[in-house]
mmCIF file of C-alpha atoms in Angstrom:
data_model
loop_
_atom_site.group_PDB
_atom_site.id
_atom_site.type_symbol
_atom_site.label_atom_id
_atom_site.label_comp_id
_atom_site.label_asym_id
_atom_site.label_seq_id
_atom_site.Cartn_x
_atom_site.Cartn_y
_atom_site.Cartn_z
ATOM 1 C CA MET A 60 55.536 0.298 -23.907
ATOM 2 C CA LYS A 61 56.603 -3.128 -22.422
ATOM 3 C CA HIS A 62 54.258 -5.197 -20.640
ATOM 4 C CA THR A 63 55.828 -6.911 -17.875
ATOM 5 C CA PRO A 64 54.566 -10.032 -16.029
ATOM 6 C CA MET A 65 53.934 -7.784 -12.822
ATOM 7 C CA LYS A 66 51.994 -5.267 -14.981
ATOM 8 C CA GLN A 67 49.880 -8.077 -16.412
ATOM 9 C CA ALA A 68 48.998 -9.585 -13.069
ATOM 10 C CA LEU A 69 48.183 -6.072 -11.458
ATOM 11 C CA ARG A 70 45.785 -5.471 -14.568
ATOM 12 C CA ALA A 71 44.058 -8.990 -14.466
ATOM 13 C CA SER A 72 43.755 -8.752 -10.448
ATOM 14 C CA ALA A 73 42.015 -5.550 -10.899
ATOM 15 C CA LEU A 74 39.802 -6.577 -13.671
ATOM 16 C CA SER A 75 38.745 -9.601 -11.639
ATOM 17 C CA ALA A 76 38.027 -7.092 -8.693
ATOM 18 C CA LEU A 77 35.750 -5.265 -10.801
ATOM 19 C CA VAL A 78 33.969 -8.111 -12.193
ATOM 20 C CA CYS A 79 33.396 -9.353 -8.612
ATOM 21 C CA LEU A 80 32.175 -6.034 -7.445
ATOM 22 C CA GLY A 81 29.696 -5.723 -10.379
ATOM 23 C CA THR A 82 28.704 -9.151 -9.770
ATOM 24 C CA TRP A 83 27.897 -8.726 -5.929
ATOM 25 C CA ALA A 84 26.221 -5.214 -6.811
ATOM 26 C CA ALA A 85 23.896 -7.166 -9.294
ATOM 27 C CA ALA A 86 23.135 -9.624 -6.883
ATOM 28 C CA CYS A 87 22.342 -7.297 -4.044
ATOM 29 C CA HIS A 88 20.171 -5.410 -6.404
ATOM 30 C CA ALA A 89 18.401 -8.559 -7.476
ATOM 31 C CA GLN A 90 17.958 -9.676 -3.829
ATOM 32 C CA ASN A 91 16.266 -6.179 -2.773
ATOM 33 C CA ALA A 92 14.117 -5.680 -5.836
ATOM 34 C CA VAL A 93 10.585 -6.480 -5.118
ATOM 35 C CA THR A 94 7.866 -7.630 -7.883
ATOM 36 C CA PRO A 95 5.456 -5.247 -8.890
ATOM 37 C CA LEU A 96 2.464 -5.097 -6.858
ATOM 38 C CA ALA A 97 -0.616 -6.921 -7.970
ATOM 39 C CA THR A 98 -4.155 -6.367 -7.124
ATOM 40 C CA VAL A 99 -7.138 -8.837 -6.594
ATOM 41 C CA PRO A 100 -8.378 -9.704 -10.272
ATOM 42 C CA SER A 101 -11.750 -7.787 -9.568
ATOM 43 C CA VAL A 102 -13.716 -6.064 -7.135
ATOM 44 C CA ASP A 103 -17.598 -5.861 -6.912
ATOM 45 C CA VAL A 104 -17.910 -2.123 -5.937
ATOM 46 C CA PRO A 105 -21.357 -2.061 -4.932
ATOM 47 C CA ARG A 106 -20.778 -4.933 -2.427
ATOM 48 C CA TYR A 107 -17.511 -2.999 -1.354
ATOM 49 C CA MET A 108 -19.555 0.028 -0.063
ATOM 50 C CA GLY A 109 -20.273 0.583 3.301
ATOM 51 C CA THR A 110 -18.006 0.844 6.584
ATOM 52 C CA TRP A 111 -14.536 -0.614 7.090
ATOM 53 C CA HIS A 112 -12.795 -0.510 10.281
ATOM 54 C CA GLU A 113 -8.913 -0.192 10.406
ATOM 55 C CA ILE A 114 -7.091 -3.053 11.969
ATOM 56 C CA ALA A 115 -3.286 -1.922 10.989
ATOM 57 C CA LYS A 116 -1.520 0.557 8.817
ATOM 58 C CA TYR A 117 1.655 1.879 7.991
ATOM 59 C CA PRO A 118 1.945 5.185 9.715
ATOM 60 C CA ASN A 119 1.316 8.413 7.562
ATOM 61 C CA TRP A 120 1.178 11.921 8.203
ATOM 62 C CA PHE A 121 -2.556 12.549 7.401
ATOM 63 C CA GLN A 122 -3.716 10.058 10.387
ATOM 64 C CA LYS A 123 -1.074 11.183 12.970
ATOM 65 C CA GLN A 124 -4.170 12.817 15.164
ATOM 66 C CA CYS A 125 -6.053 9.512 15.024
ATOM 67 C CA VAL A 126 -5.869 7.611 17.919
ATOM 68 C CA SER A 127 -8.701 5.144 17.871
ATOM 69 C CA SER A 128 -11.752 4.092 16.120
ATOM 70 C CA THR A 129 -10.364 4.708 12.589
ATOM 71 C CA GLN A 130 -12.995 3.853 9.802
ATOM 72 C CA ALA A 131 -13.796 4.524 6.275
ATOM 73 C CA THR A 132 -17.288 4.821 4.813
ATOM 74 C CA TYR A 133 -17.540 4.180 0.988
ATOM 75 C CA SER A 134 -20.970 5.240 -0.594
ATOM 76 C CA LEU A 135 -21.765 4.816 -4.443
ATOM 77 C CA GLN A 136 -22.707 8.085 -6.221
ATOM 78 C CA PRO A 137 -24.899 8.156 -9.195
ATOM 79 C CA ASP A 138 -21.967 8.990 -11.308
ATOM 80 C CA GLY A 139 -20.435 6.075 -10.432
ATOM 81 C CA ARG A 140 -17.833 7.502 -8.159
ATOM 82 C CA VAL A 141 -17.368 6.721 -4.453
ATOM 83 C CA GLN A 142 -17.823 9.195 -1.699
ATOM 84 C CA VAL A 143 -15.034 8.506 0.802
ATOM 85 C CA LEU A 144 -15.537 9.533 4.483
ATOM 86 C CA ASN A 145 -12.701 8.863 6.576
ATOM 87 C CA ARG A 146 -13.150 9.270 10.399
ATOM 88 C CA CYS A 147 -11.198 8.564 13.707
ATOM 89 C CA LYS A 148 -10.947 9.889 17.231
ATOM 90 C CA THR A 149 -8.330 12.047 18.368
ATOM 91 C CA ASP A 150 -6.661 12.059 22.067
ATOM 92 C CA LYS A 151 -9.316 14.399 23.110
ATOM 93 C CA GLY A 152 -11.962 11.980 22.164
ATOM 94 C CA GLU A 153 -13.305 14.073 19.284
ATOM 95 C CA TRP A 154 -14.160 12.679 15.844
ATOM 96 C CA ARG A 155 -11.937 13.799 13.169
ATOM 97 C CA GLU A 156 -13.360 13.688 9.379
ATOM 98 C CA ALA A 157 -11.885 13.998 5.976
ATOM 99 C CA LEU A 158 -14.629 13.717 2.878
ATOM 100 C CA GLY A 159 -13.097 12.689 -0.284
ATOM 101 C CA VAL A 160 -13.947 11.086 -3.603
ATOM 102 C CA ALA A 161 -12.679 7.971 -5.384
ATOM 103 C CA ARG A 162 -12.927 6.757 -9.075
ATOM 104 C CA GLN A 163 -12.063 3.313 -10.505
ATOM 105 C CA ILE A 164 -9.034 3.166 -13.103
ATOM 106 C CA GLY A 165 -9.403 0.632 -15.670
ATOM 107 C CA GLY A 166 -13.217 -0.703 -15.600
ATOM 108 C CA PRO A 167 -16.422 -1.347 -13.633
ATOM 109 C CA THR A 168 -14.627 -4.336 -11.687
ATOM 110 C CA SER A 169 -11.092 -2.791 -11.460
ATOM 111 C CA ALA A 170 -9.643 -2.992 -8.129
ATOM 112 C CA LYS A 171 -7.380 -0.099 -8.910
ATOM 113 C CA LEU A 172 -9.059 3.374 -7.802
ATOM 114 C CA LYS A 173 -7.734 6.891 -7.287
ATOM 115 C CA VAL A 174 -8.573 8.897 -4.383
ATOM 116 C CA ARG A 175 -8.473 12.795 -3.482
ATOM 117 C CA PHE A 176 -9.516 14.699 -0.440
ATOM 118 C CA ALA A 177 -8.445 17.874 -2.131
ATOM 119 C CA PRO A 178 -11.175 20.161 -3.257
ATOM 120 C CA GLU A 179 -13.101 19.546 -6.561
ATOM 121 C CA TRP A 180 -11.526 22.721 -8.223
ATOM 122 C CA LEU A 181 -8.156 20.922 -7.751
ATOM 123 C CA SER A 182 -9.323 17.634 -9.275
ATOM 124 C CA PHE A 183 -7.810 18.387 -12.443
ATOM 125 C CA ILE A 184 -4.289 18.099 -10.924
ATOM 126 C CA PRO A 185 -2.879 14.715 -11.000
ATOM 127 C CA MET A 186 -0.966 14.913 -7.645
ATOM 128 C CA VAL A 187 -4.256 15.437 -5.708
ATOM 129 C CA TRP A 188 -5.123 11.962 -6.663
ATOM 130 C CA GLY A 189 -3.679 8.887 -4.861
ATOM 131 C CA ASP A 190 -3.742 5.329 -5.765
ATOM 132 C CA TYR A 191 -5.961 2.951 -3.956
ATOM 133 C CA TRP A 192 -5.065 -0.543 -4.863
ATOM 134 C CA ILE A 193 -6.949 -3.409 -3.332
ATOM 135 C CA ILE A 194 -4.312 -6.070 -2.993
ATOM 136 C CA ASP A 195 -6.078 -8.585 -1.046
ATOM 137 C CA LEU A 196 -9.872 -9.300 -0.359
ATOM 138 C CA ASP A 197 -11.809 -11.764 1.366
ATOM 139 C CA PRO A 198 -14.400 -13.809 -1.042
ATOM 140 C CA GLN A 199 -17.204 -12.557 1.371
ATOM 141 C CA TYR A 200 -15.893 -8.936 1.565
ATOM 142 C CA GLN A 201 -15.246 -9.002 5.478
ATOM 143 C CA TRP A 202 -11.531 -7.965 5.300
ATOM 144 C CA VAL A 203 -9.321 -6.078 2.649
ATOM 145 C CA VAL A 204 -5.868 -5.100 2.370
ATOM 146 C CA VAL A 205 -5.148 -1.687 0.295
ATOM 147 C CA SER A 206 -1.744 -0.444 -0.742
ATOM 148 C CA GLU A 207 -0.259 1.222 -3.725
ATOM 149 C CA PRO A 208 2.479 0.520 -6.302
ATOM 150 C CA LYS A 209 5.450 1.883 -4.181
ATOM 151 C CA ARG A 210 4.392 0.206 -0.936
ATOM 152 C CA ASP A 211 4.544 3.430 0.868
ATOM 153 C CA TYR A 212 0.986 3.145 2.296
ATOM 154 C CA LEU A 213 -0.514 0.004 3.832
ATOM 155 C CA TRP A 214 -4.278 -0.822 5.647
ATOM 156 C CA ILE A 215 -5.762 -3.855 6.561
ATOM 157 C CA LEU A 216 -9.639 -3.187 7.300
ATOM 158 C CA SER A 217 -12.430 -5.141 8.555
ATOM 159 C CA ARG A 218 -16.226 -4.838 8.632
ATOM 160 C CA THR A 219 -15.775 -5.379 12.270
ATOM 161 C CA PRO A 220 -13.479 -3.391 14.491
ATOM 162 C CA GLN A 221 -11.208 -6.723 15.318
ATOM 163 C CA LEU A 222 -10.173 -9.655 13.127
ATOM 164 C CA PRO A 223 -9.343 -13.111 14.580
ATOM 165 C CA PRO A 224 -5.599 -13.277 15.200
ATOM 166 C CA ALA A 225 -5.503 -16.325 12.663
ATOM 167 C CA THR A 226 -6.728 -14.200 10.023
ATOM 168 C CA VAL A 227 -4.443 -11.315 10.652
ATOM 169 C CA GLN A 228 -1.485 -13.683 11.130
ATOM 170 C CA GLN A 229 -2.546 -15.104 7.370
ATOM 171 C CA LEU A 230 -2.559 -11.429 6.353
ATOM 172 C CA LEU A 231 0.857 -10.666 7.519
ATOM 173 C CA ASP A 232 2.354 -13.681 6.159
ATOM 174 C CA LYS A 233 0.875 -12.857 2.685
ATOM 175 C CA LEU A 234 2.436 -9.427 3.058
ATOM 176 C CA ALA A 235 5.727 -10.499 4.118
ATOM 177 C CA THR A 236 5.801 -12.621 0.731
ATOM 178 C CA ALA A 237 4.793 -9.515 -1.124
ATOM 179 C CA GLY A 238 7.747 -7.511 0.019
ATOM 180 C CA PHE A 239 6.000 -5.315 2.656
ATOM 181 C CA ASP A 240 8.089 -4.420 5.615
ATOM 182 C CA LEU A 241 6.116 -5.587 8.313
ATOM 183 C CA LYS A 242 8.091 -3.794 11.079
ATOM 184 C CA ARG A 243 6.588 -0.268 9.843
ATOM 185 C CA LEU A 244 2.921 -1.896 10.413
ATOM 186 C CA GLU A 245 0.937 -0.515 13.357
ATOM 187 C CA ILE A 246 -2.121 -2.428 14.710
ATOM 188 C CA SER A 247 -4.645 -0.038 15.532
ATOM 189 C CA PRO A 248 -6.636 0.230 18.520
ATOM 190 C CA PRO A 249 -10.334 -0.352 18.182
#
């Protein structure tokens, strides 16, 4: 088979186009790649206990009925696990509650926890446990940012029903830098 200059030019053009396309695809992937989510280095679990008020969140299916006063209360149990009581007010002004349990993953100061709201008898099933990662925490334990490895869920919580606007803005700036989509974030009514 004879290679004419025209065929060689077409092959070279096709090869160049493939290389350019591959380079473009790799660049797009690298641009959209997000670094793995990091947690804070350690958490003093007894200090973390108590009531936290929701300041903002990514909307999710299990909080659809919540319209205000969303809060989480954590209580350390004798076995080292944490009782979780999530509550909020519905549009009818009634309190809605969900009782769960959390356990630390990786040691007594780990910022990675697993939480479940399914009944105890289902606790052997891995999928009933959700990730609860503390990714930012005020040194005085006055606010916290919680998410999970895929960044599908996100909460900003505070010891008080409201945070100063400057603090919220600092947290939003950090979240944007960490690859969170701030367009999804909803500010929670007090």
